[in-house]
Short mmCIF file of C-alpha atoms and ligand atoms in Angstrom, two decimals:
data_model
loop_
_atom_site.label_atom_id
_atom_site.label_comp_id
_atom_site.label_asym_id
_atom_site.label_seq_id
_atom_site.Cartn_x
_atom_site.Cartn_y
_atom_site.Cartn_z
CA MET N 1 -217.38 6.71 149.30
CA ARG N 2 -217.22 2.95 148.81
CA GLN N 3 -216.21 2.17 145.25
CA ILE N 4 -217.79 -0.72 143.38
CA TYR N 5 -215.30 -1.80 140.76
CA PHE N 6 -216.63 -3.41 137.59
CA ASP N 7 -213.81 -2.38 135.23
CA ASN N 8 -211.53 -5.40 135.57
CA ALA N 9 -210.89 -5.68 131.85
CA ALA N 10 -209.18 -2.27 132.07
CA THR N 11 -207.08 -3.30 135.05
CA THR N 12 -207.35 -5.36 138.22
CA ALA N 13 -206.49 -4.73 141.87
CA PRO N 14 -203.06 -6.20 142.58
CA ASP N 15 -203.14 -9.22 144.84
CA PRO N 16 -201.89 -8.28 148.38
CA GLU N 17 -199.43 -11.20 148.28
CA VAL N 18 -197.99 -9.76 145.05
CA VAL N 19 -197.64 -6.29 146.57
CA GLU N 20 -195.86 -7.69 149.64
CA LEU N 21 -193.47 -9.74 147.55
CA MET N 22 -192.64 -6.75 145.36
CA ALA N 23 -192.04 -4.47 148.35
CA ARG N 24 -189.63 -7.00 149.85
CA ILE N 25 -187.73 -7.41 146.58
CA GLN N 26 -187.53 -3.62 146.04
CA LYS N 27 -186.04 -3.27 149.53
CA GLU N 28 -183.68 -6.23 149.64
CA ASN N 29 -182.83 -7.26 146.09
CA TYR N 30 -181.70 -4.06 144.49
CA GLY N 31 -178.66 -5.45 142.69
CA ASN N 32 -178.53 -5.04 138.91
CA PRO N 33 -179.28 -8.48 137.44
CA SER N 34 -176.50 -7.94 134.87
CA SER N 35 -173.85 -7.32 137.56
CA VAL N 36 -171.44 -10.16 138.20
CA HIS N 37 -171.32 -9.76 142.00
CA ARG N 38 -173.47 -11.69 144.47
CA LEU N 39 -176.22 -9.02 144.75
CA GLY N 40 -176.56 -9.08 140.98
CA ALA N 41 -176.62 -12.85 140.83
CA LEU N 42 -179.38 -12.95 143.45
CA THR N 43 -181.65 -10.70 141.40
CA ARG N 44 -180.79 -12.65 138.24
CA ASP N 45 -181.97 -15.78 140.07
CA ILE N 46 -185.28 -14.07 140.91
CA ILE N 47 -185.85 -13.28 137.23
CA GLU N 48 -184.95 -16.78 136.04
CA GLU N 49 -187.13 -18.38 138.72
CA ALA N 50 -190.05 -16.22 137.55
CA ARG N 51 -189.35 -17.19 133.94
CA GLY N 52 -189.35 -20.89 134.79
CA GLU N 53 -192.54 -20.63 136.83
CA MET N 54 -194.42 -18.59 134.21
CA ALA N 55 -193.23 -20.79 131.34
CA SER N 56 -194.49 -23.84 133.17
CA LEU N 57 -197.87 -22.14 133.89
CA LEU N 58 -198.16 -21.27 130.19
CA SER N 59 -196.88 -24.72 129.10
CA ILE N 60 -194.07 -23.27 127.01
CA LYS N 61 -190.28 -23.46 127.22
CA SER N 62 -188.45 -20.93 129.42
CA LYS N 63 -186.40 -19.79 126.44
CA GLU N 64 -189.62 -18.85 124.62
CA LEU N 65 -190.69 -16.32 127.28
CA PHE N 66 -189.43 -12.72 127.36
CA PHE N 67 -190.27 -9.99 129.86
CA THR N 68 -191.35 -6.54 128.64
CA SER N 69 -193.05 -3.40 129.97
CA GLY N 70 -196.48 -4.75 129.02
CA ALA N 71 -198.59 -6.11 126.20
CA THR N 72 -198.32 -2.93 124.12
CA GLU N 73 -194.55 -3.29 123.93
CA SER N 74 -194.82 -7.04 123.33
CA ILE N 75 -197.29 -6.52 120.47
CA ASN N 76 -195.16 -3.81 118.84
CA THR N 77 -192.05 -5.99 119.16
CA ILE N 78 -193.70 -9.07 117.70
CA LEU N 79 -195.42 -7.41 114.74
CA ALA N 80 -192.46 -5.22 113.74
CA GLY N 81 -190.01 -8.05 114.43
CA ALA N 82 -191.92 -10.51 112.23
CA VAL N 83 -191.85 -8.00 109.38
CA LYS N 84 -188.15 -7.18 109.79
CA SER N 85 -186.80 -10.67 110.46
CA LEU N 86 -189.22 -13.23 109.07
CA ASN N 87 -189.97 -11.69 105.70
CA ILE N 88 -193.64 -11.14 106.51
CA LYS N 89 -195.24 -9.17 103.66
CA ARG N 90 -198.87 -9.36 104.67
CA ILE N 91 -200.82 -9.41 107.94
CA ILE N 92 -204.38 -10.66 108.40
CA SER N 93 -206.15 -9.24 111.43
CA SER N 94 -209.59 -7.99 112.53
CA LYS N 95 -211.15 -4.57 113.08
CA ILE N 96 -211.89 -5.42 116.72
CA GLU N 97 -208.30 -5.96 117.90
CA HIS N 98 -206.86 -3.75 120.64
CA SER N 99 -205.45 -0.42 119.47
CA ALA N 100 -201.92 -1.70 120.23
CA VAL N 101 -202.41 -4.09 117.29
CA LEU N 102 -204.43 -1.76 115.06
CA ARG N 103 -202.01 1.19 115.38
CA SER N 104 -199.00 -1.12 114.89
CA LEU N 105 -200.57 -2.42 111.68
CA GLU N 106 -201.09 1.13 110.39
CA HIS N 107 -197.45 1.87 111.16
CA LEU N 108 -196.23 -1.23 109.34
CA GLU N 109 -198.46 -0.42 106.34
CA LYS N 110 -197.16 3.14 106.19
CA PHE N 111 -193.44 2.62 106.81
CA PHE N 112 -192.82 -0.95 105.58
CA GLY N 113 -195.43 -1.29 102.81
CA ILE N 114 -197.04 -4.27 104.52
CA ALA N 115 -200.41 -5.33 103.11
CA VAL N 116 -203.08 -5.62 105.82
CA ASP N 117 -206.34 -7.53 105.33
CA TYR N 118 -209.18 -7.62 107.82
CA VAL N 119 -211.19 -10.78 108.23
CA SER N 120 -214.99 -10.51 108.22
CA LEU N 121 -216.94 -10.80 111.46
CA ASP N 122 -220.42 -12.16 112.04
CA PRO N 123 -223.04 -9.96 113.79
CA LEU N 124 -221.80 -11.18 117.19
CA GLY N 125 -218.23 -10.17 116.33
CA LYS N 126 -217.01 -13.74 115.83
CA ILE N 127 -214.32 -14.42 113.22
CA ASP N 128 -215.60 -15.76 109.89
CA PHE N 129 -213.32 -18.78 109.43
CA GLU N 130 -214.36 -19.32 105.81
CA HIS N 131 -213.27 -15.80 104.99
CA LEU N 132 -210.06 -16.30 106.96
CA GLU N 133 -209.31 -19.41 104.94
CA SER N 134 -209.94 -17.61 101.65
CA LEU N 135 -207.59 -14.80 102.75
CA LEU N 136 -204.92 -17.35 103.66
CA LYS N 137 -204.78 -18.60 100.06
CA SER N 138 -201.99 -16.24 99.07
CA ASP N 139 -198.40 -16.42 97.88
CA LYS N 140 -197.27 -13.64 100.20
CA LYS N 141 -195.57 -14.64 103.45
CA THR N 142 -198.38 -14.02 105.94
CA LEU N 143 -198.84 -13.48 109.67
CA VAL N 144 -202.28 -13.75 111.27
CA ALA N 145 -202.88 -11.49 114.30
CA LEU N 146 -206.10 -12.35 116.13
CA MET N 147 -206.79 -11.89 119.82
CA HIS N 148 -207.76 -14.80 122.04
CA VAL N 149 -210.40 -12.91 124.07
CA ASN N 150 -211.82 -9.59 122.93
CA ASN N 151 -211.42 -6.99 125.68
CA GLU N 152 -214.76 -5.29 124.99
CA LEU N 153 -217.06 -8.13 124.00
CA GLY N 154 -215.45 -11.09 125.76
CA ASN N 155 -215.64 -13.21 122.58
CA ILE N 156 -213.31 -16.21 122.71
CA LEU N 157 -211.38 -17.22 119.58
CA PRO N 158 -210.98 -21.00 119.18
CA LEU N 159 -207.19 -20.77 119.44
CA ASN N 160 -206.33 -24.29 118.26
CA GLU N 161 -208.67 -24.16 115.28
CA CYS N 162 -207.19 -20.84 114.21
CA ALA N 163 -203.60 -21.99 114.77
CA GLY N 164 -204.28 -25.18 112.79
CA LEU N 165 -205.73 -23.24 109.87
CA CYS N 166 -202.75 -20.86 109.82
CA GLN N 167 -200.33 -23.79 109.95
CA SER N 168 -202.02 -25.57 107.06
CA TYR N 169 -201.44 -22.49 104.87
CA GLY N 170 -197.89 -21.89 106.13
CA ALA N 171 -198.86 -18.64 107.90
CA LEU N 172 -197.50 -17.58 111.29
CA PHE N 173 -200.01 -16.95 114.08
CA PHE N 174 -199.85 -14.28 116.79
CA SER N 175 -202.51 -14.04 119.50
CA ASP N 176 -203.02 -11.26 122.06
CA ILE N 177 -203.75 -13.27 125.23
CA VAL N 178 -204.09 -10.24 127.52
CA GLN N 179 -207.67 -11.00 128.56
CA SER N 180 -207.37 -14.78 128.75
CA ALA N 181 -204.07 -15.36 130.59
CA GLY N 182 -204.79 -16.62 134.10
CA LYS N 183 -208.54 -16.78 133.44
CA ILE N 184 -209.21 -19.63 131.03
CA ASP N 185 -207.23 -22.66 129.88
CA LEU N 186 -204.53 -21.70 127.45
CA ASP N 187 -202.98 -24.02 124.92
CA LEU N 188 -200.19 -22.16 123.17
CA SER N 189 -198.68 -25.27 121.59
CA ASP N 190 -199.50 -24.20 118.01
CA VAL N 191 -199.29 -20.43 118.50
CA ASP N 192 -196.10 -18.78 117.17
CA PHE N 193 -196.31 -15.55 119.19
CA ALA N 194 -198.37 -14.29 122.13
CA ALA N 195 -198.48 -11.18 124.33
CA GLY N 196 -199.76 -10.53 127.87
CA SER N 197 -199.87 -7.89 130.63
CA ALA N 198 -199.59 -8.60 134.37
CA HIS N 199 -202.07 -5.96 135.55
CA LYS N 200 -204.95 -7.81 133.89
CA PHE N 201 -204.52 -10.79 136.24
CA HIS N 202 -204.00 -9.00 139.57
CA GLY N 203 -200.32 -8.32 139.00
CA PRO N 204 -198.46 -4.99 138.77
CA LYS N 205 -198.79 -2.44 135.96
CA GLY N 206 -195.97 -1.72 133.52
CA VAL N 207 -194.78 -5.29 133.15
CA GLY N 208 -195.76 -7.98 130.70
CA PHE N 209 -194.43 -10.78 128.57
CA MET N 210 -194.13 -12.03 125.06
CA VAL N 211 -193.99 -15.58 123.82
CA VAL N 212 -191.73 -16.08 120.82
CA LYS N 213 -191.52 -19.70 119.80
CA SER N 214 -188.12 -21.18 119.01
CA GLY N 215 -187.33 -20.89 115.33
CA ASN N 216 -189.01 -17.47 115.01
CA LYS N 217 -186.08 -15.36 116.16
CA ILE N 218 -187.03 -11.71 115.65
CA GLU N 219 -185.29 -8.34 115.77
CA PRO N 220 -185.86 -6.51 119.10
CA LEU N 221 -187.78 -3.24 119.30
CA LEU N 222 -185.44 -1.68 121.85
CA HIS N 223 -181.70 -1.62 121.23
CA GLY N 224 -179.13 -1.43 124.00
CA GLY N 225 -177.91 -3.96 126.55
CA PRO N 226 -178.02 -7.72 126.05
CA GLN N 227 -180.91 -8.32 128.49
CA GLU N 228 -183.51 -10.98 127.70
CA ILE N 229 -181.06 -12.78 125.40
CA ASN N 230 -180.79 -9.63 123.25
CA MET N 231 -184.56 -9.56 122.77
CA ARG N 232 -185.35 -6.60 125.05
CA ALA N 233 -182.69 -4.11 126.09
CA GLY N 234 -182.90 -2.27 129.42
CA THR N 235 -182.44 -3.16 133.07
CA GLU N 236 -185.18 -5.55 134.11
CA ASN N 237 -187.97 -4.51 136.50
CA VAL N 238 -187.10 -7.33 138.87
CA ALA N 239 -189.81 -6.79 141.49
CA ALA N 240 -192.52 -6.42 138.85
CA ILE N 241 -191.39 -9.57 137.03
CA ALA N 242 -191.50 -11.56 140.28
CA GLY N 243 -194.87 -9.99 141.10
CA MET N 244 -196.24 -10.93 137.67
CA SER N 245 -195.15 -14.52 138.10
CA ARG N 246 -196.74 -14.77 141.56
CA ALA N 247 -199.97 -13.18 140.26
CA LEU N 248 -200.18 -15.64 137.37
CA ALA N 249 -199.54 -18.57 139.71
CA LEU N 250 -202.35 -17.39 142.02
CA ALA N 251 -204.68 -16.81 139.06
CA VAL N 252 -204.08 -20.25 137.58
CA GLU N 253 -204.26 -21.99 140.96
CA ASN N 254 -207.60 -20.34 141.79
CA SER N 255 -209.01 -20.06 138.28
CA GLU N 256 -211.79 -22.63 138.63
CA ARG N 257 -213.01 -21.22 141.95
CA ARG N 258 -212.87 -17.68 140.58
CA ARG N 259 -214.61 -18.73 137.37
CA GLN N 260 -217.53 -20.27 139.24
CA HIS N 261 -217.96 -17.23 141.48
CA ILE N 262 -217.74 -14.74 138.59
CA SER N 263 -220.01 -16.77 136.27
CA ALA N 264 -222.74 -16.72 138.93
CA LEU N 265 -222.44 -12.93 139.22
CA LYS N 266 -222.63 -12.52 135.45
CA GLU N 267 -225.75 -14.70 135.33
CA ARG N 268 -227.30 -12.65 138.15
CA LEU N 269 -226.66 -9.44 136.23
CA ILE N 270 -228.07 -10.83 132.97
CA SER N 271 -231.26 -12.09 134.59
CA GLY N 272 -231.68 -8.93 136.72
CA LEU N 273 -231.33 -6.79 133.62
CA GLN N 274 -234.37 -8.44 132.09
CA ASP N 275 -236.47 -6.95 134.92
CA VAL N 276 -234.79 -3.55 135.11
CA VAL N 277 -234.23 -2.84 131.40
CA PRO N 278 -236.11 -5.43 129.35
CA GLU N 279 -234.92 -3.78 126.11
CA ALA N 280 -231.24 -4.31 127.02
CA VAL N 281 -229.29 -6.57 124.67
CA ILE N 282 -226.02 -8.45 125.11
CA ASN N 283 -223.36 -7.40 122.60
CA GLY N 284 -220.98 -10.08 121.41
CA ASP N 285 -221.04 -13.83 121.82
CA PRO N 286 -223.26 -14.98 124.73
CA LYS N 287 -220.72 -17.81 125.19
CA GLY N 288 -217.94 -15.28 125.82
CA ILE N 289 -215.52 -15.24 128.74
CA HIS N 290 -217.07 -15.09 132.25
CA THR N 291 -215.20 -11.90 133.18
CA ILE N 292 -216.77 -9.59 130.56
CA LEU N 293 -220.36 -8.59 129.80
CA ASN N 294 -221.08 -5.96 127.15
CA ILE N 295 -224.59 -4.60 127.47
CA GLY N 296 -226.38 -2.56 124.82
CA LEU N 297 -228.80 -0.13 126.46
CA PRO N 298 -231.57 1.73 124.63
CA LYS N 299 -230.26 5.14 123.55
CA GLU N 300 -233.56 6.86 124.13
CA LYS N 301 -233.60 5.90 127.82
CA TYR N 302 -229.96 6.31 128.80
CA GLY N 303 -228.00 9.40 127.87
CA LYS N 304 -224.37 9.58 126.84
CA MET N 305 -223.44 10.36 130.44
CA LEU N 306 -224.20 6.81 131.62
CA VAL N 307 -220.66 5.96 132.77
CA PHE N 308 -220.25 9.33 134.52
CA ASN N 309 -223.63 8.98 136.22
CA LEU N 310 -222.73 5.50 137.49
CA ASP N 311 -219.38 6.85 138.67
CA MET N 312 -221.20 9.54 140.66
CA ARG N 313 -222.94 6.68 142.46
CA GLY N 314 -219.59 5.00 143.20
CA ILE N 315 -219.82 2.36 140.47
CA ALA N 316 -216.90 2.07 138.04
CA VAL N 317 -217.70 0.56 134.63
CA SER N 318 -216.55 1.21 131.10
CA GLY N 319 -218.70 2.65 128.36
CA GLY N 320 -217.13 0.92 125.43
CA SER N 321 -215.91 4.33 124.45
CA ALA N 322 -212.71 6.23 124.94
CA CYS N 323 -212.08 9.79 125.93
CA SER N 324 -209.70 11.32 123.42
CA SER N 325 -208.71 15.00 123.79
CA GLY N 326 -211.79 15.60 125.93
CA VAL N 327 -214.15 14.18 123.29
CA MET N 328 -216.03 10.93 123.91
CA LYS N 329 -215.51 8.60 120.99
CA ILE N 330 -217.59 5.50 120.54
CA SER N 331 -215.57 2.30 120.64
CA HIS N 332 -214.14 0.97 117.37
CA VAL N 333 -215.42 -2.48 118.39
CA ILE N 334 -219.04 -1.32 118.74
CA GLU N 335 -218.62 0.59 115.48
CA ALA N 336 -217.24 -2.48 113.66
CA LEU N 337 -220.36 -4.38 114.75
CA GLY N 338 -222.55 -1.63 113.27
CA LEU N 339 -224.09 -0.89 116.67
CA ALA N 340 -222.83 2.64 117.28
CA GLU N 341 -226.05 4.33 116.12
CA LYS N 342 -228.35 1.91 117.87
CA ILE N 343 -227.26 1.46 121.45
CA ILE N 344 -225.31 2.87 124.38
CA PRO N 345 -222.66 0.26 125.23
CA LEU N 346 -221.81 -0.56 128.80
CA ARG N 347 -218.97 -2.97 129.58
CA VAL N 348 -219.17 -4.62 132.98
CA SER N 349 -216.04 -6.60 133.73
CA PHE N 350 -215.76 -8.73 136.85
CA SER N 351 -213.14 -10.10 139.21
CA HIS N 352 -213.36 -12.55 142.11
CA HIS N 353 -213.57 -9.55 144.46
CA ASN N 354 -217.07 -8.62 143.21
CA THR N 355 -220.14 -9.68 145.18
CA GLU N 356 -223.85 -10.31 144.62
CA VAL N 357 -224.62 -7.16 146.63
CA GLU N 358 -222.53 -5.13 144.18
CA VAL N 359 -224.37 -6.62 141.19
CA ASP N 360 -227.68 -5.71 142.84
CA GLU N 361 -226.43 -2.15 143.45
CA LEU N 362 -225.55 -1.84 139.76
CA LEU N 363 -229.00 -3.10 138.79
CA ASN N 364 -230.65 -0.64 141.19
CA ALA N 365 -228.61 2.22 139.79
CA LEU N 366 -229.51 1.29 136.21
CA GLY N 367 -233.17 1.05 137.20
CA ASP N 368 -233.07 4.52 138.81
CA MET N 369 -231.38 6.02 135.78
CA VAL N 370 -233.93 4.95 133.19
CA ARG N 371 -235.36 8.12 131.70
CA ASP N 372 -239.12 8.14 131.40
N1 PLP R 1 -204.53 -6.05 124.42
C1 PLP R 1 -205.69 -6.09 125.09
C2 PLP R 1 -206.73 -7.06 124.68
C3 PLP R 1 -205.91 -5.24 126.18
O1 PLP R 1 -207.07 -5.30 126.84
C4 PLP R 1 -204.88 -4.34 126.54
C5 PLP R 1 -205.10 -3.40 127.65
O2 PLP R 1 -206.13 -2.75 127.76
C6 PLP R 1 -203.69 -4.35 125.82
C7 PLP R 1 -203.55 -5.21 124.76
C8 PLP R 1 -202.54 -3.42 126.17
O3 PLP R 1 -202.05 -3.73 127.45
P1 PLP R 1 -201.07 -2.71 128.20
O4 PLP R 1 -201.79 -1.39 128.24
O5 PLP R 1 -200.88 -3.29 129.54
O6 PLP R 1 -199.83 -2.63 127.41
#
């Protein structure tokens, strides 16, 4: 059956050019990048070329970019490293961060006695900057961890405003840029740390990066070899690193074209919804990123099986809920917004591969599934 894929915030289809490049590198460039012979030097060159290209795409210095196994590892390294090496005693974050941040914070609270404060959110899930400022008035050495784009709602944090506020109170600022890298303009000039994953921008899975600005040298998470200037031990995944760099280059190069195409699809879905399910609401900021739309559907009309029922019709979406040990659990983001009792959440996340026909098929399916 043809699959219609609207779950691009979970992961994206790798670009064919990326897959071809990786296959060639796997076959031909198998030398260990730490080896001193020619085969090793060739693979080392591939890694350093990727670092240079990605650093330039992210407008940072090459020495500020480190390759990891993905954003989860990057986030764990940054948060634990800031506590261990930079004397961070307190972290300000939000209840709608990704679990990689939330679980790391619990760990640091439990094992390192770090104080964690959560900034208030408005009903759309936007950060309350007045509350953030009041929390920043503290003597404790503080790190602020707030994501650039929320993976469920699509809300966009004004990165510069947040970075400026943190700077004015002497706090460090980390932003999870997983959902924004390669999709919207990024200005990391005042951000101290950032984390990303290649598979969210049509690159391979299991590879990502962290940005650690000069002057914020932190303890690594993994101990072993001297790879990544002692910041991340373990033999590098050379093909995946090259694939990530190529995917980011393609994403940045085509971002405006992709944005226009995806924005039109999102608009089509929003206006079609008004006919099919007039009671549907949009969760989160209506000015959120073009790639994500979180719809709140009336509970009385759509059962809990909404995502499964759409899947049966060949349409992949996310329900804003996670399956944990066979039990469906409503998303912590929807819960933090106080919406869990009111609506059934449906996250539709787009890529440039989606078409108008696919949007219409989703609308038809939703129309058919309304319970009378
Ligand atoms: N942060 C955000 C916002 C995400 O959407 C994800 C992935 O879902 C992650 C972090 C973790 O990325 P990965 O699973 O690639 O480590």
